[in-house]
Short mmCIF file of C-alpha atoms and ligand atoms in Angstrom, two decimals:
data_model
loop_
_atom_site.label_atom_id
_atom_site.label_comp_id
_atom_site.label_asym_id
_atom_site.label_seq_id
_atom_site.Cartn_x
_atom_site.Cartn_y
_atom_site.Cartn_z
CA MET A 1 25.43 -1.72 21.55
CA LYS A 2 27.02 -2.56 18.33
CA ASN A 3 27.04 -0.01 15.39
CA LEU A 4 24.30 -1.69 13.39
CA HIS A 5 24.00 -1.28 9.60
CA LEU A 6 20.72 -2.38 8.12
CA LEU A 7 20.21 -2.81 4.32
CA LEU A 8 16.43 -2.27 3.38
CA ILE A 9 15.47 -3.30 -0.13
CA THR A 10 12.18 -2.61 -1.73
CA PHE A 11 10.27 -3.17 -5.07
CA SER A 12 10.21 0.12 -7.03
CA ALA A 13 6.43 0.79 -6.52
CA GLN A 14 5.34 3.83 -4.63
CA GLY A 15 3.24 1.77 -2.14
CA HIS A 16 6.42 -0.20 -1.37
CA ILE A 17 8.84 2.55 -1.24
CA ASN A 18 7.10 4.77 1.10
CA PRO A 19 6.76 2.47 4.08
CA THR A 20 10.30 1.25 3.47
CA LEU A 21 11.64 4.82 3.66
CA GLN A 22 9.59 5.50 6.78
CA LEU A 23 11.16 2.36 8.37
CA ALA A 24 14.56 3.46 7.40
CA LYS A 25 14.07 6.76 9.23
CA ARG A 26 12.65 5.11 12.28
CA LEU A 27 15.41 2.60 12.57
CA LEU A 28 18.00 5.47 12.58
CA CYS A 29 15.81 7.37 15.18
CA GLY A 30 15.67 4.10 17.15
CA GLY A 31 19.37 3.41 17.51
CA ALA A 32 20.69 1.98 14.13
CA ALA A 33 23.91 3.67 13.19
CA LYS A 34 23.47 3.26 9.34
CA VAL A 35 20.64 2.37 6.97
CA THR A 36 21.03 1.71 3.30
CA PHE A 37 17.84 2.01 1.31
CA ALA A 38 18.10 0.13 -2.00
CA THR A 39 15.68 -0.31 -4.89
CA THR A 40 15.89 -1.36 -8.56
CA ILE A 41 18.27 0.62 -10.74
CA HIS A 42 15.36 1.83 -12.92
CA GLY A 43 13.29 2.60 -9.74
CA LEU A 44 16.08 4.73 -8.23
CA SER A 45 16.52 6.73 -11.48
CA LYS A 46 12.65 7.55 -11.42
CA ILE A 47 12.75 8.99 -7.84
CA LYS A 48 12.35 12.72 -8.10
CA SER A 49 14.34 13.70 -5.15
CA LEU A 50 16.22 11.70 -2.44
CA PRO A 51 15.62 12.84 1.03
CA SER A 52 18.71 13.36 3.36
CA HIS A 53 18.91 11.99 6.80
CA ASP A 54 21.87 11.34 9.09
CA GLY A 55 23.08 7.72 8.52
CA LEU A 56 20.84 7.13 5.54
CA SER A 57 22.31 6.29 2.10
CA PHE A 58 20.83 5.13 -1.07
CA ALA A 59 21.86 2.12 -3.44
CA SER A 60 20.40 -0.16 -6.13
CA PHE A 61 20.28 -3.53 -7.52
CA SER A 62 19.04 -4.76 -10.89
CA ASP A 63 15.66 -6.33 -11.89
CA GLY A 64 17.20 -7.26 -15.19
CA PHE A 65 15.41 -4.33 -17.09
CA ASP A 66 17.43 -1.39 -16.07
CA ASP A 67 15.93 0.92 -18.74
CA GLY A 68 12.48 0.18 -17.57
CA THR A 69 11.60 -1.62 -20.83
CA LYS A 70 10.02 -5.05 -20.07
CA PRO A 71 8.48 -7.61 -22.50
CA ASN A 72 4.88 -7.24 -21.62
CA ASP A 73 3.84 -10.64 -22.79
CA ASP A 74 5.50 -12.87 -20.37
CA PRO A 75 5.25 -12.08 -16.68
CA HIS A 76 6.80 -15.34 -15.67
CA HIS A 77 9.93 -14.50 -17.67
CA ILE A 78 10.06 -11.08 -16.03
CA MET A 79 9.76 -12.53 -12.52
CA SER A 80 12.36 -15.27 -13.19
CA GLU A 81 14.73 -12.53 -14.58
CA PHE A 82 14.14 -10.40 -11.55
CA LYS A 83 14.94 -13.31 -9.24
CA ARG A 84 18.04 -14.31 -11.23
CA VAL A 85 19.45 -10.88 -11.79
CA GLY A 86 18.22 -9.56 -8.58
CA SER A 87 19.96 -12.20 -6.64
CA GLN A 88 23.32 -11.67 -8.34
CA THR A 89 23.29 -7.85 -8.04
CA LEU A 90 21.95 -7.84 -4.47
CA THR A 91 24.89 -10.26 -3.60
CA HIS A 92 27.26 -7.93 -5.23
CA LEU A 93 25.83 -4.94 -3.43
CA ILE A 94 26.31 -6.61 -0.06
CA GLN A 95 29.84 -7.50 -0.98
CA ASN A 96 30.72 -3.93 -2.17
CA LEU A 97 29.22 -2.44 0.92
CA SER A 98 31.41 -4.74 3.10
CA LYS A 99 34.59 -3.84 0.85
CA GLU A 100 33.75 -0.15 1.47
CA GLY A 101 33.87 -0.78 5.27
CA HIS A 102 30.09 -0.97 5.72
CA PRO A 103 29.27 -4.61 6.21
CA VAL A 104 25.61 -5.43 6.43
CA ASP A 105 24.31 -6.78 9.77
CA PHE A 106 20.84 -7.15 8.85
CA LEU A 107 18.61 -7.34 5.70
CA VAL A 108 15.09 -6.18 5.50
CA TYR A 109 13.31 -7.19 2.23
CA GLY A 110 9.92 -6.24 1.00
CA LEU A 111 7.08 -7.79 -0.97
CA ILE A 112 7.81 -9.31 -4.50
CA LEU A 113 11.52 -9.82 -3.41
CA SER A 114 11.07 -13.23 -1.88
CA TRP A 115 14.40 -14.40 -3.38
CA ALA A 116 16.27 -11.92 -1.15
CA ALA A 117 15.41 -14.24 1.77
CA GLU A 118 17.69 -16.97 0.05
CA VAL A 119 20.50 -14.50 -0.68
CA ALA A 120 20.54 -13.56 2.99
CA ARG A 121 20.66 -17.12 4.15
CA ASP A 122 23.48 -17.95 1.77
CA MET A 123 25.56 -15.01 2.96
CA SER A 124 24.75 -15.81 6.61
CA ILE A 125 22.98 -12.47 7.13
CA PRO A 126 19.89 -12.50 9.34
CA SER A 127 16.88 -11.10 7.74
CA ALA A 128 13.28 -9.92 8.18
CA PHE A 129 10.40 -9.71 5.83
CA LEU A 130 8.67 -6.17 5.75
CA TRP A 131 4.97 -6.88 5.14
CA SER A 132 3.57 -3.71 3.90
CA GLN A 133 -0.09 -4.77 3.89
CA SER A 134 -2.37 -5.40 6.92
CA ALA A 135 -1.85 -8.31 9.44
CA SER A 136 -5.17 -9.70 8.19
CA ALA A 137 -3.84 -10.03 4.55
CA PHE A 138 -0.74 -11.77 6.09
CA ALA A 139 -2.94 -14.12 7.96
CA ILE A 140 -4.96 -14.92 4.84
CA TYR A 141 -1.92 -15.54 2.65
CA HIS A 142 -0.34 -17.71 5.41
CA HIS A 143 -3.49 -19.63 5.68
CA PHE A 144 -3.65 -20.43 1.90
CA PHE A 145 0.03 -20.94 1.24
CA ASN A 146 1.62 -22.55 4.26
CA THR A 147 3.08 -26.00 3.28
CA HIS A 148 1.47 -27.93 6.24
CA GLU A 149 -2.16 -27.18 5.78
CA GLY A 150 -2.26 -24.36 3.08
CA ILE A 151 -5.43 -24.89 1.08
CA TYR A 152 -3.52 -23.98 -2.18
CA ASN A 153 -1.07 -26.76 -1.91
CA ASN A 154 -3.43 -29.54 -3.17
CA ASN A 155 -3.86 -28.22 -6.71
CA ASN A 156 -7.20 -26.94 -5.45
CA ASN A 157 -6.81 -23.16 -6.19
CA ILE A 158 -10.37 -22.21 -5.67
CA PRO A 159 -11.14 -20.40 -2.51
CA PRO A 160 -14.15 -21.24 -0.40
CA SER A 161 -17.17 -18.87 -0.54
CA PHE A 162 -16.31 -17.45 2.89
CA VAL A 163 -12.95 -17.55 4.75
CA ASN A 164 -13.50 -17.59 8.60
CA LEU A 165 -10.14 -17.34 10.43
CA PRO A 166 -9.85 -16.75 14.22
CA GLY A 167 -9.44 -13.04 14.91
CA LEU A 168 -10.33 -11.89 11.39
CA LEU A 169 -13.69 -10.68 9.93
CA SER A 170 -15.58 -13.30 7.87
CA PHE A 171 -14.30 -12.59 4.26
CA ALA A 172 -16.48 -13.47 1.32
CA GLN A 173 -14.72 -14.80 -1.64
CA GLU A 174 -14.95 -11.57 -3.51
CA ASP A 175 -13.45 -9.67 -0.56
CA LEU A 176 -10.20 -11.82 -0.56
CA PRO A 177 -7.06 -10.56 -2.08
CA SER A 178 -7.53 -10.73 -5.88
CA PHE A 179 -4.32 -12.68 -6.30
CA LEU A 180 -6.26 -15.71 -4.56
CA LEU A 181 -9.22 -15.57 -6.83
CA PRO A 182 -9.67 -17.65 -9.99
CA THR A 183 -10.20 -14.55 -12.03
CA ASN A 184 -6.72 -13.32 -11.21
CA PRO A 185 -4.69 -12.44 -14.30
CA HIS A 186 -1.46 -12.09 -12.38
CA ALA A 187 -0.42 -15.71 -11.59
CA SER A 188 3.30 -14.85 -11.20
CA ILE A 189 2.56 -12.46 -8.26
CA THR A 190 0.49 -15.36 -6.65
CA LEU A 191 3.52 -17.60 -7.01
CA CYS A 192 5.79 -14.95 -5.59
CA LEU A 193 3.53 -14.54 -2.53
CA ARG A 194 3.49 -18.29 -1.91
CA GLU A 195 7.40 -18.13 -2.13
CA HIS A 196 7.34 -15.54 0.61
CA ILE A 197 5.38 -17.68 2.91
CA GLN A 198 7.41 -20.80 2.28
CA ASN A 199 10.63 -19.01 2.56
CA LEU A 200 9.75 -17.91 6.03
CA GLU A 201 9.23 -21.67 6.86
CA LYS A 202 12.75 -22.45 5.78
CA ASP A 203 14.14 -19.69 8.13
CA PRO A 204 15.17 -20.97 11.51
CA ASN A 205 14.19 -17.58 13.15
CA PRO A 206 11.41 -16.12 10.79
CA CYS A 207 10.71 -12.48 11.49
CA VAL A 208 8.07 -10.30 9.91
CA LEU A 209 7.69 -6.66 10.46
CA LEU A 210 4.08 -5.77 10.10
CA ASN A 211 2.97 -2.26 8.97
CA THR A 212 0.15 -2.12 11.46
CA PHE A 213 -0.29 -1.45 14.96
CA ASP A 214 -1.56 -3.56 17.85
CA ALA A 215 -4.84 -1.99 18.53
CA LEU A 216 -5.80 -1.89 14.88
CA GLU A 217 -5.66 -5.45 14.33
CA GLU A 218 -5.29 -6.96 17.80
CA GLU A 219 -7.19 -10.22 17.16
CA ALA A 220 -5.62 -10.87 13.85
CA ILE A 221 -2.14 -10.36 15.06
CA LYS A 222 -2.69 -12.85 18.07
CA ASN A 223 -3.80 -15.47 15.75
CA VAL A 224 -1.56 -15.25 12.80
CA GLY A 225 1.22 -17.80 11.70
CA ASN A 226 2.60 -19.87 14.60
CA ASN A 227 6.40 -19.75 15.10
CA ILE A 228 6.86 -16.38 13.23
CA ASN A 229 8.27 -13.56 15.13
CA LEU A 230 5.78 -10.83 14.25
CA ILE A 231 6.62 -7.41 15.16
CA CYS A 232 4.18 -4.48 14.62
CA ILE A 233 6.05 -1.44 13.46
CA GLY A 234 3.21 0.75 11.99
CA PRO A 235 1.71 2.87 11.05
CA LEU A 236 4.72 3.67 8.65
CA VAL A 237 3.40 7.07 7.72
CA PRO A 238 5.34 10.39 8.07
CA SER A 239 4.57 11.72 11.47
CA ASP A 240 4.69 15.35 10.44
CA ASN A 241 2.41 14.80 7.45
CA LYS A 242 4.95 16.45 5.29
CA PRO A 243 6.13 15.01 1.94
CA ALA A 244 8.69 12.34 2.93
CA GLY A 245 10.64 12.37 -0.49
CA CYS A 246 11.11 9.46 -2.85
CA ASP A 247 8.16 10.20 -5.10
CA LEU A 248 8.15 8.51 -8.42
CA PHE A 249 5.85 11.06 -10.01
CA GLU A 250 6.04 14.86 -10.27
CA ALA A 251 3.68 16.55 -8.02
CA SER A 252 1.76 19.65 -9.13
CA LYS A 253 2.22 22.90 -7.36
CA GLN A 254 -1.09 24.81 -7.05
CA TYR A 255 -3.20 22.38 -4.99
CA ILE A 256 -2.42 23.53 -1.54
CA GLU A 257 -3.19 27.10 -2.57
CA TRP A 258 -6.47 25.86 -3.95
CA LEU A 259 -7.25 23.96 -0.76
CA ASN A 260 -6.41 27.06 1.26
CA THR A 261 -9.30 28.93 -0.39
CA LYS A 262 -11.91 26.32 0.79
CA PRO A 263 -13.80 26.18 4.19
CA ASP A 264 -12.88 23.62 6.73
CA ARG A 265 -13.81 20.05 5.81
CA SER A 266 -15.60 21.16 2.60
CA VAL A 267 -13.50 19.26 -0.01
CA VAL A 268 -13.52 15.57 -1.17
CA TYR A 269 -10.07 14.20 -1.97
CA VAL A 270 -10.10 11.40 -4.58
CA SER A 271 -7.09 9.25 -5.40
CA PHE A 272 -6.72 5.57 -6.55
CA GLY A 273 -3.02 5.33 -5.57
CA SER A 274 -0.03 4.69 -7.88
CA LEU A 275 -0.92 1.51 -9.82
CA ALA A 276 -4.70 0.98 -10.42
CA VAL A 277 -5.85 1.90 -13.90
CA LEU A 278 -9.55 2.59 -13.93
CA GLN A 279 -11.73 1.96 -16.88
CA ARG A 280 -12.77 5.03 -18.80
CA LYS A 281 -16.46 4.19 -17.91
CA GLN A 282 -15.57 4.12 -14.21
CA MET A 283 -13.80 7.46 -14.57
CA GLU A 284 -16.85 9.13 -16.20
CA GLU A 285 -19.11 7.66 -13.49
CA ILE A 286 -16.91 9.07 -10.64
CA PHE A 287 -16.63 12.42 -12.38
CA HIS A 288 -20.48 12.84 -12.86
CA GLY A 289 -21.11 11.44 -9.38
CA LEU A 290 -18.77 14.07 -7.75
CA VAL A 291 -20.13 16.87 -10.00
CA SER A 292 -23.68 16.14 -8.99
CA THR A 293 -22.90 16.53 -5.32
CA GLY A 294 -21.93 20.31 -5.85
CA ILE A 295 -19.07 19.56 -3.39
CA PRO A 296 -15.53 20.80 -4.27
CA PHE A 297 -13.13 18.04 -5.15
CA LEU A 298 -9.44 17.51 -5.70
CA TRP A 299 -8.91 14.46 -7.87
CA VAL A 300 -5.46 12.81 -8.74
CA ILE A 301 -5.54 11.47 -12.30
CA ARG A 302 -2.13 10.21 -13.10
CA SER A 303 -2.57 9.65 -16.77
CA LEU A 304 -5.13 12.26 -17.97
CA GLU A 305 -2.70 13.50 -20.51
CA ASP A 306 -2.91 9.90 -22.15
CA ASP A 307 -6.66 10.20 -22.56
CA ASP A 308 -7.61 12.92 -24.89
CA GLU A 309 -11.42 12.00 -24.93
CA LEU A 310 -11.71 11.88 -21.00
CA LYS A 311 -9.50 15.02 -20.63
CA ALA A 312 -11.74 16.95 -23.19
CA MET A 313 -14.91 15.94 -21.37
CA ILE A 314 -13.56 16.88 -17.95
CA ILE A 315 -12.35 20.24 -19.16
CA SER A 316 -15.42 21.19 -21.00
CA GLU A 317 -17.62 20.10 -18.02
CA LEU A 318 -15.45 22.07 -15.46
CA ASP A 319 -15.13 25.05 -17.58
CA GLY A 320 -15.84 28.08 -15.66
CA ASN A 321 -16.79 25.83 -12.74
CA LYS A 322 -14.23 26.00 -9.83
CA GLN A 323 -15.80 22.86 -8.16
CA GLY A 324 -13.08 20.51 -9.17
CA LEU A 325 -9.24 20.58 -9.46
CA ILE A 326 -7.49 17.55 -11.23
CA VAL A 327 -3.82 17.03 -10.70
CA PRO A 328 -1.46 14.22 -11.87
CA TRP A 329 0.11 13.80 -8.39
CA CYS A 330 0.20 15.43 -5.01
CA SER A 331 1.63 14.89 -1.55
CA GLN A 332 -1.27 12.84 -0.18
CA VAL A 333 -0.19 12.99 3.39
CA GLU A 334 -0.20 16.78 3.09
CA VAL A 335 -3.56 16.83 1.54
CA LEU A 336 -5.20 14.45 4.01
CA SER A 337 -4.01 16.56 6.88
CA HIS A 338 -5.28 19.81 5.41
CA GLN A 339 -8.16 21.26 7.21
CA SER A 340 -10.28 21.84 4.19
CA VAL A 341 -10.51 18.09 3.24
CA GLY A 342 -13.54 16.35 4.81
CA CYS A 343 -13.59 12.94 2.83
CA PHE A 344 -11.34 10.67 1.10
CA VAL A 345 -12.49 8.54 -1.98
CA THR A 346 -9.90 5.88 -2.07
CA HIS A 347 -8.85 2.50 -3.71
CA CYS A 348 -8.08 1.47 -0.15
CA GLY A 349 -4.47 0.60 -0.83
CA TRP A 350 -2.86 -0.17 2.58
CA ASN A 351 -0.80 2.89 2.73
CA SER A 352 -3.77 5.11 1.82
CA THR A 353 -5.94 3.32 4.45
CA LEU A 354 -3.31 3.85 7.13
CA GLU A 355 -2.79 7.44 6.11
CA SER A 356 -6.45 8.16 6.48
CA LEU A 357 -6.64 6.52 9.93
CA VAL A 358 -3.56 8.45 11.10
CA VAL A 359 -5.26 11.85 10.30
CA GLY A 360 -8.80 10.79 11.34
CA MET A 361 -10.10 11.15 7.75
CA PRO A 362 -13.33 9.42 6.76
CA VAL A 363 -13.34 7.50 3.65
CA VAL A 364 -15.42 6.25 0.75
CA GLY A 365 -13.82 2.86 -0.39
CA CYS A 366 -13.76 1.97 -4.09
CA PRO A 367 -11.40 -0.97 -4.20
CA GLN A 368 -9.87 -2.19 -7.39
CA PHE A 369 -7.55 -5.20 -6.96
CA SER A 370 -5.05 -6.90 -4.62
CA ASP A 371 -5.86 -6.53 -0.73
CA GLN A 372 -8.09 -3.38 -1.30
CA SER A 373 -11.41 -5.12 -0.99
CA MET A 374 -10.46 -6.54 2.37
CA ASN A 375 -9.30 -3.19 3.47
CA ALA A 376 -12.47 -1.57 2.40
CA LYS A 377 -14.43 -4.11 4.29
CA MET A 378 -12.32 -3.57 7.49
CA VAL A 379 -12.95 0.22 7.18
CA GLU A 380 -16.51 -0.34 6.98
CA ASP A 381 -17.09 -3.32 9.38
CA LEU A 382 -14.07 -3.20 11.82
CA TRP A 383 -13.12 0.36 12.33
CA GLY A 384 -16.41 2.23 11.22
CA THR A 385 -14.29 4.91 9.68
CA GLY A 386 -15.90 4.93 6.31
CA ILE A 387 -18.33 3.23 3.83
CA ARG A 388 -17.69 1.14 0.86
CA ALA A 389 -19.27 2.17 -2.47
CA ARG A 390 -21.18 -0.88 -4.02
CA VAL A 391 -20.92 -2.21 -7.51
CA ASN A 392 -24.30 -3.07 -9.15
CA HIS A 393 -23.72 -6.83 -9.43
CA GLU A 394 -26.89 -7.22 -11.58
CA LYS A 395 -25.07 -5.34 -14.32
CA GLU A 396 -21.86 -7.30 -13.89
CA ASP A 397 -19.58 -4.76 -15.28
CA GLY A 398 -17.90 -4.06 -12.05
CA ILE A 399 -18.54 -0.32 -12.25
CA VAL A 400 -19.44 1.79 -9.27
CA LYS A 401 -22.30 4.20 -10.71
CA ARG A 402 -22.54 7.91 -10.29
CA GLU A 403 -25.63 7.72 -8.10
CA GLU A 404 -23.56 5.44 -5.64
CA ILE A 405 -20.66 7.76 -5.63
CA LYS A 406 -22.98 10.68 -4.80
CA ARG A 407 -24.75 8.68 -2.05
CA CYS A 408 -21.49 7.66 -0.35
CA VAL A 409 -19.93 10.97 -0.61
CA GLU A 410 -22.94 12.71 0.80
CA ILE A 411 -23.36 10.26 3.67
CA VAL A 412 -19.50 10.63 4.76
CA MET A 413 -19.65 14.51 4.27
CA GLY A 414 -22.65 14.51 6.79
CA LEU A 415 -25.22 15.61 4.33
CA ASN A 416 -27.44 12.56 4.45
CA GLY A 417 -28.41 11.36 7.91
CA GLU A 418 -26.46 10.72 11.00
CA LYS A 419 -24.10 8.10 9.67
CA GLY A 420 -21.56 10.77 8.71
CA GLU A 421 -21.32 11.99 12.40
CA GLU A 422 -20.76 8.38 13.62
CA ILE A 423 -17.98 7.76 10.95
CA ARG A 424 -16.31 11.05 12.02
CA LYS A 425 -16.36 10.00 15.62
CA ASN A 426 -14.84 6.68 14.75
CA ALA A 427 -12.06 8.31 12.62
CA ALA A 428 -11.17 10.57 15.45
CA LYS A 429 -11.00 7.54 17.79
CA TRP A 430 -8.62 5.69 15.46
CA LYS A 431 -6.57 8.83 14.94
CA GLY A 432 -5.92 8.95 18.76
CA LEU A 433 -5.20 5.17 18.80
CA SER A 434 -2.68 5.43 16.10
CA LEU A 435 -0.85 8.22 18.05
CA GLU A 436 -0.66 5.85 21.09
CA ALA A 437 0.60 2.89 19.00
CA SER A 438 3.59 1.03 20.74
CA SER A 439 5.35 0.55 17.47
CA ASP A 440 8.41 2.89 18.27
CA VAL A 441 8.98 0.80 21.43
CA ASN A 442 8.68 -2.47 19.47
CA LEU A 443 11.17 -1.26 16.91
CA ARG A 444 13.70 0.02 19.56
CA ALA A 445 13.54 -3.47 21.22
CA PHE A 446 14.04 -5.07 17.86
CA ILE A 447 17.26 -2.98 17.31
CA GLU A 448 18.49 -3.48 20.79
CA LYS A 449 18.16 -7.35 20.43
CA LEU A 450 20.14 -7.03 16.98
CA GLY A 451 22.85 -5.10 18.53
CA ALA A 452 23.25 -7.01 21.74
N1 UDP B 1 0.37 8.96 -3.01
C1 UDP B 1 0.88 10.26 -3.11
N2 UDP B 1 0.28 11.16 -4.00
C2 UDP B 1 -0.67 10.76 -4.83
C3 UDP B 1 -1.25 9.45 -4.82
C4 UDP B 1 -0.67 8.55 -3.87
O1 UDP B 1 1.79 10.65 -2.34
O2 UDP B 1 -1.17 11.69 -5.46
C5 UDP B 1 0.98 8.07 -2.05
C6 UDP B 1 0.09 7.78 -0.94
O3 UDP B 1 0.24 8.66 0.08
C7 UDP B 1 0.59 6.31 -0.56
C8 UDP B 1 1.12 5.63 -1.84
O4 UDP B 1 1.24 6.87 -2.74
O5 UDP B 1 1.53 6.33 0.43
C9 UDP B 1 0.17 4.65 -2.46
O6 UDP B 1 0.29 3.56 -1.76
P1 UDP B 1 -1.19 2.60 -1.54
O7 UDP B 1 -0.76 1.41 -0.72
O8 UDP B 1 -2.27 3.59 -0.91
O9 UDP B 1 -1.66 2.23 -3.06
P2 UDP B 1 -0.90 1.70 -4.33
O10 UDP B 1 -0.34 2.79 -5.01
O11 UDP B 1 0.21 0.66 -3.75
O12 UDP B 1 -1.99 1.05 -5.02
#
């Protein structure tokens, strides 16, 4: 087999970096000789520590804003600069790697980097798109954006009240990815998602690596996007549940010690990922809901230092009360696999959802945007590994109230009826199935075919 060198490029957000890094490591374990992992210059400079692994090296390309300062008034300008400068600097990176004696045999590009497919085509390098969300989300975007019958190609950008696709749950409009809704404030991302789908159509051998596994979304995978070579390579989660490296935030130190003092399955872990910014009112409701359960909780709040009022309220209420520990960042995979954690209150980002499934952790879903609502629905209705906290629609403020947080946490912790036990059994079942996933076999076959 040929000594394969793959270049993996990722947008510099934590939810994109983490699965890409896992993929890099698995490609090396699966037979690739060399993997170069590249993200933006600014993103690379923010990474706290780079992991070392035989055959793995790191590189960067530019998004046009190398010091991280972006004009915040014009997202279309930011995206078009990203495309222009990104295409140029990616081309240079590939040329330099070749000059240094490491020609790139294959490019894997992630979400938001749709222009990379064109760079690869222009340089005659085969490529694949790493889809770091669910197969169901891919099926929905494909349904909306494909040029043949995509319903967003007739200037009719209003989704139907329900989307019923073969193999998928029936998704109500409000459960669709937020980038498809009329209320979406991020039109530039919607355009980029459309470009992704339409670039695949231009590729004579379109290939998508899906961060999911066959059993998890069997029917969705069977029914998605004809003519596309879909390869399930997930769950892209560290198999040892140890920090994988490449965090963009500094983790605190003391939380594992704190967890070690708690009985088994007695703690609620709360995190809304690396991007979502919750309204102050929502933070207060979550805080009071958690406190009212009397259950110990570990909560990641990234920006507490920026909100003096919230910080003062939390500190004064928790004063002398050891019920809660707030940290700015932690190793989530380590926390989720800690024996004292019994429930995960999550925004249902796809990585967090997979990480909970892999360790068999029951969840309370509080989705915020993007694909999170559909993930929360699948958690509740497809896998039965958790429940979704409901917003009080009558009040129309989009806030989950403290009583609802309390109700959901108590159910999942098994303090309120038998539902908690049923959820726990389902979570254990999915943990087992995730361990049996055939993704490593799929990845090995993929590498063998590339190297043949
Ligand atoms: N994460 C972490 N520590 C934290 C919070 C999040 O390591 O304190 C990781 C988490 O394990 C996951 C990623 O950050 O791999 C977040 O990705 P996800 O898709 O869940 O959400 P996003 O941040 O993209 O909204």
